[in-house]
Short mmCIF file of C-alpha atoms (C1' of nucleotides) in Angstrom, two decimals:
data_model
loop_
_atom_site.label_atom_id
_atom_site.label_comp_id
_atom_site.label_asym_id
_atom_site.label_seq_id
_atom_site.Cartn_x
_atom_site.Cartn_y
_atom_site.Cartn_z
CA UNK A 1 23.05 -97.53 81.72
CA UNK A 2 22.79 -93.80 81.20
CA UNK A 3 23.09 -91.21 83.92
CA UNK A 4 22.02 -88.10 82.12
CA UNK A 5 22.15 -85.08 84.33
CA UNK A 6 20.56 -81.77 83.53
CA UNK A 7 21.04 -78.64 85.55
CA UNK A 8 17.42 -77.66 86.11
CA UNK A 9 16.89 -80.00 89.01
CA UNK A 10 19.06 -80.96 91.96
CA UNK A 11 21.37 -83.77 90.98
CA UNK A 12 20.50 -85.89 93.99
CA UNK A 13 16.82 -85.84 93.01
CA UNK A 14 17.58 -86.88 89.47
CA UNK A 15 19.75 -89.73 90.70
CA UNK A 16 17.15 -90.71 93.24
CA UNK A 17 14.45 -90.86 90.60
CA UNK A 18 16.70 -92.81 88.27
CA UNK A 19 17.47 -95.51 90.83
CA UNK A 20 13.84 -95.58 91.86
CA UNK A 21 12.90 -96.34 88.28
CA UNK A 22 15.52 -99.06 88.06
CA UNK A 23 13.97 -100.73 91.09
CA UNK A 24 10.36 -100.28 90.02
CA UNK A 25 11.04 -101.52 86.54
CA UNK A 26 12.69 -104.63 87.92
CA UNK A 27 16.22 -103.89 86.74
CA UNK A 28 17.27 -104.14 90.38
CA UNK A 29 15.44 -107.03 92.03
CA UNK A 30 14.16 -107.35 95.60
CA UNK A 31 17.04 -108.27 97.87
CA UNK A 32 19.72 -107.18 95.38
CA UNK A 33 22.76 -105.52 96.91
CA UNK A 34 23.52 -102.05 95.55
CA UNK A 35 27.06 -101.09 94.60
CA UNK A 36 29.02 -99.28 97.31
CA UNK A 37 28.38 -95.56 97.49
CA UNK A 38 31.90 -94.86 96.26
CA UNK A 39 31.54 -97.14 93.25
CA UNK A 40 28.00 -96.07 92.57
CA UNK A 41 29.00 -92.41 92.65
CA UNK A 42 31.94 -93.08 90.37
CA UNK A 43 29.68 -94.90 87.89
CA UNK A 44 27.32 -91.95 87.80
CA UNK A 45 30.18 -89.43 87.76
CA UNK A 46 28.90 -87.54 90.75
CA UNK A 47 30.12 -86.66 94.20
CA UNK A 48 29.74 -89.47 96.79
CA UNK A 49 27.91 -87.06 99.09
CA UNK A 50 25.32 -86.51 96.40
CA UNK A 51 24.87 -90.24 95.92
CA UNK A 52 24.53 -90.64 99.66
CA UNK A 53 21.76 -88.07 99.71
CA UNK A 54 19.95 -89.76 96.84
CA UNK A 55 20.10 -93.13 98.58
CA UNK A 56 18.88 -91.58 101.81
CA UNK A 57 15.79 -90.42 99.98
CA UNK A 58 15.14 -93.94 98.76
CA UNK A 59 15.63 -95.33 102.24
CA UNK A 60 13.09 -92.83 103.59
CA UNK A 61 10.40 -94.40 101.42
CA UNK A 62 11.53 -97.93 102.36
CA UNK A 63 12.62 -98.81 98.87
CA UNK A 64 16.08 -99.75 100.09
CA UNK A 65 17.49 -100.59 103.50
CA UNK A 66 20.91 -100.47 105.03
CA UNK A 67 22.75 -103.36 106.56
CA UNK A 68 25.51 -101.63 108.46
CA UNK A 69 28.25 -104.07 107.68
CA UNK A 70 27.21 -105.31 104.29
CA UNK A 71 25.87 -102.33 102.40
CA UNK A 72 22.55 -101.24 101.01
CA UNK A 73 19.91 -103.60 99.63
CA UNK A 74 16.68 -103.39 97.67
CA UNK A 75 13.65 -104.06 99.85
CA UNK A 76 12.31 -107.59 99.77
CA UNK A 77 8.76 -106.31 100.25
CA UNK A 78 7.30 -106.50 96.76
CA UNK A 79 4.17 -104.72 97.94
CA UNK A 80 6.14 -101.57 98.63
CA UNK A 81 7.51 -101.70 95.14
CA UNK A 82 4.21 -102.45 93.44
CA UNK A 83 2.38 -99.75 95.38
CA UNK A 84 4.99 -97.19 94.49
CA UNK A 85 4.77 -98.20 90.86
CA UNK A 86 1.01 -97.67 90.82
CA UNK A 87 1.22 -94.43 92.71
CA UNK A 88 3.94 -93.01 90.48
CA UNK A 89 2.28 -93.99 87.24
CA UNK A 90 -0.95 -92.32 88.35
CA UNK A 91 1.03 -89.24 89.29
CA UNK A 92 2.79 -89.16 85.91
CA UNK A 93 -0.53 -89.46 84.13
CA UNK A 94 -2.17 -86.80 86.23
CA UNK A 95 0.67 -84.33 85.67
CA UNK A 96 0.77 -85.09 81.97
CA UNK A 97 -2.92 -84.57 81.42
CA UNK A 98 -2.98 -81.40 83.45
CA UNK A 99 -0.17 -79.92 81.40
CA UNK A 100 -1.76 -80.92 78.12
CA UNK A 101 -5.09 -79.39 79.10
CA UNK A 102 -3.31 -76.22 80.21
CA UNK A 103 -2.12 -75.65 76.66
CA UNK A 104 -5.64 -76.09 75.35
CA UNK A 105 -5.92 -79.75 74.41
CA UNK A 106 -8.92 -81.83 75.45
CA UNK A 107 -9.14 -85.55 76.26
CA UNK A 108 -9.70 -86.50 72.64
CA UNK A 109 -6.72 -84.46 71.46
CA UNK A 110 -4.54 -86.02 74.11
CA UNK A 111 -5.47 -89.58 73.24
CA UNK A 112 -5.10 -88.85 69.53
CA UNK A 113 -1.71 -87.18 69.91
CA UNK A 114 -0.26 -89.84 72.12
CA UNK A 115 -1.46 -92.66 69.87
CA UNK A 116 0.03 -90.84 66.94
CA UNK A 117 3.31 -90.36 68.73
CA UNK A 118 3.55 -94.02 69.64
CA UNK A 119 2.69 -95.04 66.09
CA UNK A 120 5.42 -92.85 64.67
CA UNK A 121 8.18 -93.30 67.17
CA UNK A 122 7.94 -96.56 68.98
CA UNK A 123 6.26 -99.42 67.15
CA UNK A 124 8.83 -99.67 64.44
CA UNK A 125 11.91 -99.47 66.60
CA UNK B 1 -7.17 -67.02 87.20
CA UNK B 2 -5.10 -69.04 89.61
CA UNK B 3 -1.47 -68.41 90.31
CA UNK B 4 -0.50 -71.44 92.32
CA UNK B 5 3.13 -71.29 93.27
CA UNK B 6 5.00 -74.25 94.64
CA UNK B 7 8.48 -74.10 96.00
CA UNK B 8 10.15 -76.82 93.95
CA UNK B 9 10.78 -74.61 90.97
CA UNK B 10 11.82 -70.99 90.63
CA UNK B 11 8.80 -68.71 90.75
CA UNK B 12 9.73 -66.91 87.57
CA UNK B 13 9.77 -70.19 85.66
CA UNK B 14 6.38 -71.21 86.98
CA UNK B 15 4.93 -67.83 86.06
CA UNK B 16 6.59 -68.02 82.68
CA UNK B 17 5.07 -71.42 81.97
CA UNK B 18 1.69 -70.30 83.23
CA UNK B 19 1.56 -67.30 80.93
CA UNK B 20 2.95 -69.36 78.09
CA UNK B 21 0.05 -71.77 78.53
CA UNK B 22 -2.43 -68.92 78.62
CA UNK B 23 -1.10 -67.73 75.28
CA UNK B 24 -0.88 -71.14 73.68
CA UNK B 25 -4.34 -72.12 74.85
CA UNK B 26 -5.79 -68.95 73.37
CA UNK B 27 -6.73 -67.23 76.62
CA UNK B 28 -4.50 -64.34 75.56
CA UNK B 29 -4.92 -63.63 71.87
CA UNK B 30 -2.36 -62.42 69.31
CA UNK B 31 -1.90 -58.67 69.67
CA UNK B 32 -3.41 -58.51 73.15
CA UNK B 33 -1.74 -56.16 75.57
CA UNK B 34 -0.58 -57.77 78.79
CA UNK B 35 -1.23 -56.05 82.09
CA UNK B 36 1.60 -53.74 83.14
CA UNK B 37 4.43 -55.48 84.94
CA UNK B 38 3.45 -53.84 88.20
CA UNK B 39 -0.22 -54.83 87.92
CA UNK B 40 0.62 -58.27 86.69
CA UNK B 41 3.02 -58.81 89.55
CA UNK B 42 0.45 -57.61 92.05
CA UNK B 43 -2.15 -59.97 90.62
CA UNK B 44 0.22 -62.88 90.96
CA UNK B 45 1.41 -61.68 94.36
CA UNK B 46 5.03 -61.58 93.38
CA UNK B 47 7.67 -58.93 93.09
CA UNK B 48 7.70 -56.90 89.85
CA UNK B 49 11.28 -57.90 89.19
CA UNK B 50 10.34 -61.54 89.28
CA UNK B 51 7.49 -60.93 86.87
CA UNK B 52 9.83 -59.08 84.58
CA UNK B 53 12.24 -61.99 84.57
CA UNK B 54 9.38 -64.32 83.62
CA UNK B 55 8.27 -62.04 80.80
CA UNK B 56 11.83 -61.73 79.56
CA UNK B 57 11.88 -65.47 79.09
CA UNK B 58 8.75 -65.25 76.97
CA UNK B 59 10.21 -62.41 74.96
CA UNK B 60 13.33 -64.44 74.26
CA UNK B 61 11.22 -67.01 72.44
CA UNK B 62 9.29 -64.30 70.57
CA UNK B 63 6.00 -65.09 72.22
CA UNK B 64 5.61 -61.50 73.39
CA UNK B 65 7.23 -58.24 72.39
CA UNK B 66 7.80 -54.96 74.14
CA UNK B 67 6.62 -51.58 73.03
CA UNK B 68 8.54 -49.34 75.38
CA UNK B 69 6.42 -47.00 77.44
CA UNK B 70 3.31 -48.72 76.08
CA UNK B 71 3.53 -52.17 77.50
CA UNK B 72 4.09 -55.73 76.41
CA UNK B 73 2.02 -57.47 73.76
CA UNK B 74 1.34 -61.00 72.56
CA UNK B 75 3.02 -61.68 69.25
CA UNK B 76 0.80 -61.27 66.21
CA UNK B 77 2.64 -64.10 64.49
CA UNK B 78 0.28 -67.03 64.95
CA UNK B 79 2.89 -69.36 63.49
CA UNK B 80 5.15 -68.76 66.45
CA UNK B 81 2.32 -69.69 68.77
CA UNK B 82 1.20 -72.73 66.82
CA UNK B 83 4.74 -74.02 66.44
CA UNK B 84 5.37 -73.65 70.13
CA UNK B 85 2.14 -75.45 70.91
CA UNK B 86 3.14 -78.37 68.70
CA UNK B 87 6.65 -78.43 70.04
CA UNK B 88 5.56 -78.34 73.66
CA UNK B 89 2.90 -80.99 73.28
CA UNK B 90 5.41 -83.30 71.62
CA UNK B 91 7.84 -82.58 74.41
CA UNK B 92 5.23 -83.35 77.08
CA UNK B 93 4.38 -86.61 75.35
CA UNK B 94 8.00 -87.58 74.90
CA UNK B 95 8.83 -86.89 78.55
CA UNK B 96 5.72 -88.69 79.74
CA UNK B 97 6.35 -91.81 77.71
CA UNK B 98 10.01 -91.90 78.64
CA UNK B 99 9.16 -91.75 82.32
CA UNK B 100 6.46 -94.38 82.02
CA UNK B 101 8.80 -96.74 80.19
CA UNK B 102 11.50 -96.07 82.76
CA UNK B 103 9.28 -97.58 85.42
CA UNK B 104 8.68 -100.64 83.29
CA UNK B 105 5.49 -99.95 81.35
CA UNK B 106 5.24 -100.61 77.61
CA UNK B 107 3.21 -98.79 74.98
CA UNK B 108 0.14 -100.93 75.54
CA UNK B 109 0.23 -100.38 79.29
CA UNK B 110 0.59 -96.65 78.79
CA UNK B 111 -2.34 -96.37 76.42
CA UNK B 112 -4.44 -98.60 78.65
CA UNK B 113 -3.63 -96.67 81.82
CA UNK B 114 -4.23 -93.28 80.33
CA UNK B 115 -7.55 -94.31 78.81
CA UNK B 116 -8.57 -95.73 82.14
CA UNK B 117 -7.58 -92.56 83.93
CA UNK B 118 -9.55 -90.38 81.55
CA UNK B 119 -12.61 -92.66 81.84
CA UNK B 120 -12.51 -92.45 85.61
CA UNK B 121 -11.62 -88.86 86.19
CA UNK B 122 -12.63 -86.68 83.34
CA UNK B 123 -15.58 -87.87 81.29
CA UNK B 124 -18.01 -87.77 84.17
CA UNK B 125 -17.05 -84.36 85.47
CA UNK C 1 42.25 -55.03 83.27
CA UNK C 2 40.10 -51.97 82.78
CA UNK C 3 36.38 -51.87 83.42
CA UNK C 4 35.42 -48.55 81.95
CA UNK C 5 31.74 -47.97 82.31
CA UNK C 6 29.88 -45.25 80.50
CA UNK C 7 26.30 -44.36 81.11
CA UNK C 8 24.88 -44.59 77.59
CA UNK C 9 24.41 -48.33 77.69
CA UNK C 10 23.26 -50.68 80.44
CA UNK C 11 26.15 -51.75 82.62
CA UNK C 12 25.37 -55.41 82.26
CA UNK C 13 25.63 -55.15 78.47
CA UNK C 14 28.94 -53.35 78.65
CA UNK C 15 30.29 -55.96 81.04
CA UNK C 16 28.92 -58.71 78.86
CA UNK C 17 30.64 -57.34 75.77
CA UNK C 18 33.87 -56.79 77.68
CA UNK C 19 34.04 -60.38 78.89
CA UNK C 20 32.97 -61.63 75.49
CA UNK C 21 35.92 -59.80 73.98
CA UNK C 22 38.24 -61.23 76.60
CA UNK C 23 37.14 -64.72 75.62
CA UNK C 24 37.20 -64.14 71.88
CA UNK C 25 40.59 -62.50 72.00
CA UNK C 26 41.99 -65.44 73.90
CA UNK C 27 42.62 -63.69 77.20
CA UNK C 28 40.35 -66.26 78.83
CA UNK C 29 41.03 -69.69 77.38
CA UNK C 30 38.61 -72.57 76.76
CA UNK C 31 37.96 -74.38 80.02
CA UNK C 32 39.21 -71.53 82.21
CA UNK C 33 37.27 -70.92 85.36
CA UNK C 34 35.96 -67.40 85.74
CA UNK C 35 36.27 -65.59 89.06
CA UNK C 36 33.25 -66.13 91.31
CA UNK C 37 30.38 -63.79 90.66
CA UNK C 38 31.02 -61.97 93.91
CA UNK C 39 34.73 -61.52 93.24
CA UNK C 40 34.15 -60.63 89.62
CA UNK C 41 31.57 -58.05 90.61
CA UNK C 42 33.90 -56.56 93.20
CA UNK C 43 36.69 -56.31 90.63
CA UNK C 44 34.41 -54.50 88.23
CA UNK C 45 32.93 -52.40 91.03
CA UNK C 46 29.38 -53.41 90.28
CA UNK C 47 26.65 -55.25 92.09
CA UNK C 48 26.81 -59.05 91.97
CA UNK C 49 23.30 -59.19 90.49
CA UNK C 50 24.41 -57.03 87.61
CA UNK C 51 27.41 -59.25 87.01
CA UNK C 52 25.17 -62.28 87.06
CA UNK C 53 22.91 -60.74 84.46
CA UNK C 54 25.92 -60.10 82.25
CA UNK C 55 27.15 -63.66 82.64
CA UNK C 56 23.67 -65.02 81.92
CA UNK C 57 23.83 -63.31 78.56
CA UNK C 58 27.08 -65.08 77.82
CA UNK C 59 25.67 -68.40 78.94
CA UNK C 60 22.70 -67.94 76.61
CA UNK C 61 25.05 -67.94 73.64
CA UNK C 62 26.99 -70.91 75.01
CA UNK C 63 30.17 -68.97 75.51
CA UNK C 64 30.33 -70.01 79.16
CA UNK C 65 28.67 -72.73 81.18
CA UNK C 66 27.84 -73.16 84.83
CA UNK C 67 28.96 -75.92 87.07
CA UNK C 68 26.80 -75.32 90.08
CA UNK C 69 28.68 -74.87 93.33
CA UNK C 70 31.92 -74.89 91.37
CA UNK C 71 31.69 -71.77 89.31
CA UNK C 72 31.38 -70.68 85.73
CA UNK C 73 33.71 -71.82 82.99
CA UNK C 74 34.65 -70.81 79.46
CA UNK C 75 33.23 -73.24 76.91
CA UNK C 76 35.65 -75.91 75.74
CA UNK C 77 34.07 -75.81 72.30
CA UNK C 78 36.53 -73.74 70.32
CA UNK C 79 34.15 -73.73 67.36
CA UNK C 80 31.65 -71.69 69.32
CA UNK C 81 34.33 -69.15 70.08
CA UNK C 82 35.73 -69.01 66.57
CA UNK C 83 32.30 -68.73 64.99
CA UNK C 84 31.37 -65.92 67.31
CA UNK C 85 34.62 -64.15 66.51
CA UNK C 86 33.92 -64.35 62.79
CA UNK C 87 30.33 -63.34 63.19
CA UNK C 88 31.13 -60.38 65.38
CA UNK C 89 33.94 -59.08 63.22
CA UNK C 90 31.67 -59.24 60.17
CA UNK C 91 29.01 -57.41 62.11
CA UNK C 92 31.46 -54.71 63.20
CA UNK C 93 32.60 -54.24 59.62
CA UNK C 94 29.07 -54.17 58.26
CA UNK C 95 27.94 -51.59 60.80
CA UNK C 96 31.03 -49.49 60.26
CA UNK C 97 30.71 -49.40 56.50
CA UNK C 98 27.01 -48.69 56.65
CA UNK C 99 27.57 -45.74 58.93
CA UNK C 100 30.40 -44.39 56.81
CA UNK C 101 28.31 -44.62 53.64
CA UNK C 102 25.41 -42.97 55.43
CA UNK C 103 27.50 -39.86 55.89
CA UNK C 104 28.39 -39.86 52.23
CA UNK C 105 31.69 -41.74 51.96
CA UNK C 106 32.25 -44.43 49.34
CA UNK C 107 34.36 -47.57 49.48
CA UNK C 108 37.47 -45.79 48.29
CA UNK C 109 37.08 -43.02 50.86
CA UNK C 110 36.61 -45.57 53.60
CA UNK C 111 39.70 -47.55 52.75
CA UNK C 112 41.71 -44.38 52.36
CA UNK C 113 40.57 -42.91 55.66
CA UNK C 114 41.12 -46.04 57.64
CA UNK C 115 44.58 -46.59 56.20
CA UNK C 116 45.43 -43.01 57.00
CA UNK C 117 44.14 -43.39 60.55
CA UNK C 118 46.19 -46.51 61.15
CA UNK C 119 49.31 -44.84 59.70
CA UNK C 120 48.94 -41.88 62.00
CA UNK C 121 47.83 -43.47 65.20
CA UNK C 122 48.93 -47.02 65.49
CA UNK C 123 52.10 -47.94 63.63
CA UNK C 124 54.32 -45.63 65.58
CA UNK C 125 53.06 -46.46 69.02
CA UNK D 1 13.97 -43.33 52.81
CA UNK D 2 14.16 -45.92 55.56
CA UNK D 3 13.55 -45.19 59.21
CA UNK D 4 14.60 -48.44 60.79
CA UNK D 5 14.16 -48.36 64.53
CA UNK D 6 15.66 -50.85 66.91
CA UNK D 7 14.90 -51.00 70.58
CA UNK D 8 18.40 -50.96 72.01
CA UNK D 9 18.81 -47.24 71.77
CA UNK D 10 16.46 -44.35 72.45
CA UNK D 11 14.38 -43.60 69.39
CA UNK D 12 15.12 -39.90 69.43
CA UNK D 13 18.86 -40.64 69.24
CA UNK D 14 18.41 -42.95 66.29
CA UNK D 15 16.31 -40.36 64.50
CA UNK D 16 18.76 -37.63 65.36
CA UNK D 17 21.66 -39.62 63.96
CA UNK D 18 19.67 -40.50 60.85
CA UNK D 19 18.85 -36.88 60.04
CA UNK D 20 22.38 -35.86 60.87
CA UNK D 21 23.61 -38.35 58.27
CA UNK D 22 21.13 -37.03 55.72
CA UNK D 23 22.55 -33.56 56.21
CA UNK D 24 26.20 -34.56 56.24
CA UNK D 25 25.81 -36.73 53.17
CA UNK D 26 24.22 -33.86 51.28
CA UNK D 27 20.73 -35.34 50.96
CA UNK D 28 19.48 -32.25 52.76
CA UNK D 29 21.32 -29.20 51.49
CA UNK D 30 22.34 -26.02 53.37
CA UNK D 31 19.33 -23.74 53.67
CA UNK D 32 16.79 -26.48 52.93
CA UNK D 33 13.58 -26.32 54.93
CA UNK D 34 12.77 -29.43 56.92
CA UNK D 35 9.25 -30.90 56.89
CA UNK D 36 7.03 -29.79 59.76
CA UNK D 37 7.49 -31.74 62.96
CA UNK D 38 4.04 -33.30 62.55
CA UNK D 39 4.71 -34.42 59.00
CA UNK D 40 8.25 -35.46 59.76
CA UNK D 41 7.08 -37.54 62.70
CA UNK D 42 4.36 -39.13 60.63
CA UNK D 43 6.86 -40.04 57.91
CA UNK D 44 9.06 -41.72 60.44
CA UNK D 45 6.12 -43.30 62.27
CA UNK D 46 7.09 -41.86 65.61
CA UNK D 47 5.57 -39.58 68.20
CA UNK D 48 5.92 -35.85 67.42
CA UNK D 49 7.44 -35.30 70.86
CA UNK D 50 10.19 -37.74 69.95
CA UNK D 51 10.86 -35.98 66.67
CA UNK D 52 10.94 -32.68 68.51
CA UNK D 53 13.57 -34.01 70.86
CA UNK D 54 15.68 -35.32 67.99
CA UNK D 55 15.56 -31.97 66.22
CA UNK D 56 16.46 -30.17 69.44
CA UNK D 57 19.63 -32.24 69.58
CA UNK D 58 20.51 -31.19 66.04
CA UNK D 59 19.85 -27.57 66.86
CA UNK D 60 22.18 -27.82 69.88
CA UNK D 61 25.08 -28.60 67.55
CA UNK D 62 24.05 -25.85 65.12
CA UNK D 63 23.23 -28.22 62.32
CA UNK D 64 19.74 -26.79 61.99
CA UNK D 65 18.14 -23.58 63.16
CA UNK D 66 14.60 -22.51 63.84
CA UNK D 67 12.80 -19.64 62.20
CA UNK D 68 9.85 -19.18 64.49
CA UNK D 69 7.31 -18.48 61.82
CA UNK D 70 8.62 -20.57 58.95
CA UNK D 71 9.95 -23.76 60.43
CA UNK D 72 13.32 -25.40 60.78
CA UNK D 73 16.15 -25.10 58.28
CA UNK D 74 19.50 -26.71 57.58
CA UNK D 75 22.38 -24.44 58.54
CA UNK D 76 23.89 -22.44 55.71
CA UNK D 77 27.34 -22.66 57.31
CA UNK D 78 29.03 -25.37 55.24
CA UNK D 79 32.01 -25.32 57.60
CA UNK D 80 29.86 -26.64 60.42
CA UNK D 81 28.74 -29.47 58.21
CA UNK D 82 32.18 -30.31 56.90
CA UNK D 83 33.76 -30.22 60.35
CA UNK D 84 31.10 -32.50 61.72
CA UNK D 85 31.61 -34.90 58.85
CA UNK D 86 35.33 -35.11 59.55
CA UNK D 87 34.83 -35.41 63.25
CA UNK D 88 32.24 -38.15 62.94
CA UNK D 89 34.16 -40.18 60.42
CA UNK D 90 37.21 -40.12 62.68
CA UNK D 91 35.01 -41.18 65.58
CA UNK D 92 33.51 -44.06 63.60
CA UNK D 93 36.97 -45.24 62.61
CA UNK D 94 38.33 -44.95 66.13
CA UNK D 95 35.41 -46.92 67.60
CA UNK D 96 35.61 -49.53 64.88
CA UNK D 97 39.31 -50.16 65.29
CA UNK D 98 39.06 -50.28 69.05
CA UNK D 99 36.35 -52.91 68.91
CA UNK D 100 38.21 -54.98 66.35
CA UNK D 101 41.39 -54.92 68.44
CA UNK D 102 39.36 -55.85 71.52
CA UNK D 103 38.42 -59.13 69.90
CA UNK D 104 42.02 -59.86 69.09
CA UNK D 105 42.58 -58.54 65.59
CA UNK D 106 45.60 -56.39 64.70
CA UNK D 107 45.94 -53.62 62.12
CA UNK D 108 46.83 -56.05 59.35
CA UNK D 109 43.84 -58.27 60.10
CA UNK D 110 41.55 -55.28 60.13
CA UNK D 111 42.71 -53.95 56.78
CA UNK D 112 42.58 -57.42 55.27
CA UNK D 113 39.08 -58.17 56.55
CA UNK D 114 37.61 -54.88 55.49
CA UNK D 115 39.10 -55.12 52.01
CA UNK D 116 37.74 -58.62 51.72
CA UNK D 117 34.30 -57.52 52.86
CA UNK D 118 34.19 -54.69 50.36
CA UNK D 119 35.34 -56.99 47.56
CA UNK D 120 32.62 -59.50 48.35
CA UNK D 121 29.72 -57.28 49.18
CA UNK D 122 29.96 -53.93 47.54
CA UNK D 123 31.92 -53.78 44.31
CA UNK D 124 29.56 -55.97 42.38
CA UNK D 125 26.35 -54.43 43.50
"C1'" DG E 1 2.42 -44.51 83.62
"C1'" DT E 2 5.44 -47.68 81.08
"C1'" DG E 3 9.41 -50.83 80.94
"C1'" DG E 4 14.44 -51.13 82.16
"C1'" DT E 5 18.20 -51.06 85.18
"C1'" DC E 6 20.69 -51.18 89.35
"C1'" DT E 7 21.68 -51.80 94.19
"C1'" DA E 8 21.45 -53.88 98.63
"C1'" DG E 9 20.59 -57.50 101.18
"C1'" DA E 10 18.72 -61.81 102.24
"C1'" DC E 11 17.99 -66.81 101.89
"C1'" DC E 12 18.54 -71.31 99.74
"C1'" DA E 13 20.32 -75.74 97.88
"C1'" DC E 14 24.22 -77.93 96.74
"C1'" DC E 15 28.92 -79.85 97.26
"C1'" DG F 1 32.01 -71.00 99.17
"C1'" DT F 2 29.31 -71.42 94.89
"C1'" DG F 3 25.51 -69.93 91.90
"C1'" DG F 4 20.43 -68.95 91.93
"C1'" DT F 5 16.44 -66.66 93.36
"C1'" DC F 6 13.64 -63.25 95.40
"C1'" DT F 7 12.29 -58.95 97.51
"C1'" DA F 8 12.24 -54.11 98.28
"C1'" DG F 9 13.04 -49.94 96.78
"C1'" DA F 10 14.99 -46.56 93.95
"C1'" DC F 11 15.98 -44.00 89.70
"C1'" DC F 12 15.77 -43.19 84.73
"C1'" DA F 13 14.31 -42.39 79.87
"C1'" DC F 14 10.58 -42.31 77.19
"C1'" DA F 15 5.92 -40.99 75.22
#
DNA sequence: GTGGTCTAGACCACC
DNA sequence: GTGGTCTAGACCACA
């Protein structure tokens, strides 16, 4: 698993988004126990405080919950996860299309370009 | 022209991207003179220094050039503009697809979702 | 360390070149942490913003990198440093020779004059 | 004749230095009449005011003089020219050596590098 | 009037 | 405490 960090965004947000994706995509399953903050931070090569902050963000949106004595766990409510997945994918699409139109591409161009990209880069992997 | 500023990203970067889009999309044409830094800053309701920083970023990538005491101008080299447009659109697509796949969607899903979104939100505007 | 500033060139460029030389010459070694911007600016008797602008220039050419909240560090990539050293020394020589020829001296004259200068001014220091 | 202008230095200084070189190198000879400011400026593609300022600088150091009704002329005092040539060449050498030593090269390195450069770039032109 | 530079001082997120 | 950003305001050279 890769933990690529770039400097343009706060680290805790990048980590937060990364873990969020791992949950949404099903890599972490409902009810799974997360590694301890110390271990998790070590794995990602970041400061434990930063990992703590990232996990707090995830807890705020009910994607994980804390069991004081046992650690942090992925929510067992699959609705929460599914809803977030839908909401995020719509958001990604909306942002993407807005940016593409800003540089002067219309719907047709966008569809064409993305199909082309997928043809070239993904199908034959 | 709208100058929406949000607080998640440095203002100068948002302005820089905005102007970049205006050039790439053809709103500003090769050889056009930009408003003076002071006027431009006033229009965007930001400090002249911040505007200057944004324009410096655009000058670094040769999208504009400075004629001292006369103002700043859009490059006349259309190749620079076209190349940037291609490069940026590829980048947008790459980032978009990576994010979508990170949350567990495959190529088919992506194409399907984006087509659906365009059907619903754009064609009947 | 001397921080002589003259008024013919922007301060930030003079500072930039000075620090660049300190890195290239080996005074600052790969991986070294630079003084904090505030301290560095105080040492050079300039405003922190000006120092930051100078350091930004060095970061642009990958000679230093920023570890947010920890400080700025000399690149660990010795190739970057060595290449820059070669490139700059060539540039210095090229500019020097061009100027000398502009005032009517040929290669022989140049070599002769520079040897003479070194004899007179440097060997017996 | 080339009038290359870069933006890092005031134009009038670049022009001034260029004409100075043309005089010192003997391209313009003692007593020669310079083109009119209008023509001269047109040749160099600059504003007449800028050319005026450049010529004023040359007049300050007695390299040219003005005959109200006839125009501007190169000084007939060859001593002035010769002295300036010596003085400038020393200055160029001093600056060059200082910069080279700043980046960590010693006298030997300097001599070696400059000989090498001349071998490679000039002898076989 | 134009861009460029510099200072002073403030606030912020991050660790 | 660290770097980053932003504002306000000033001054300068240039054309």
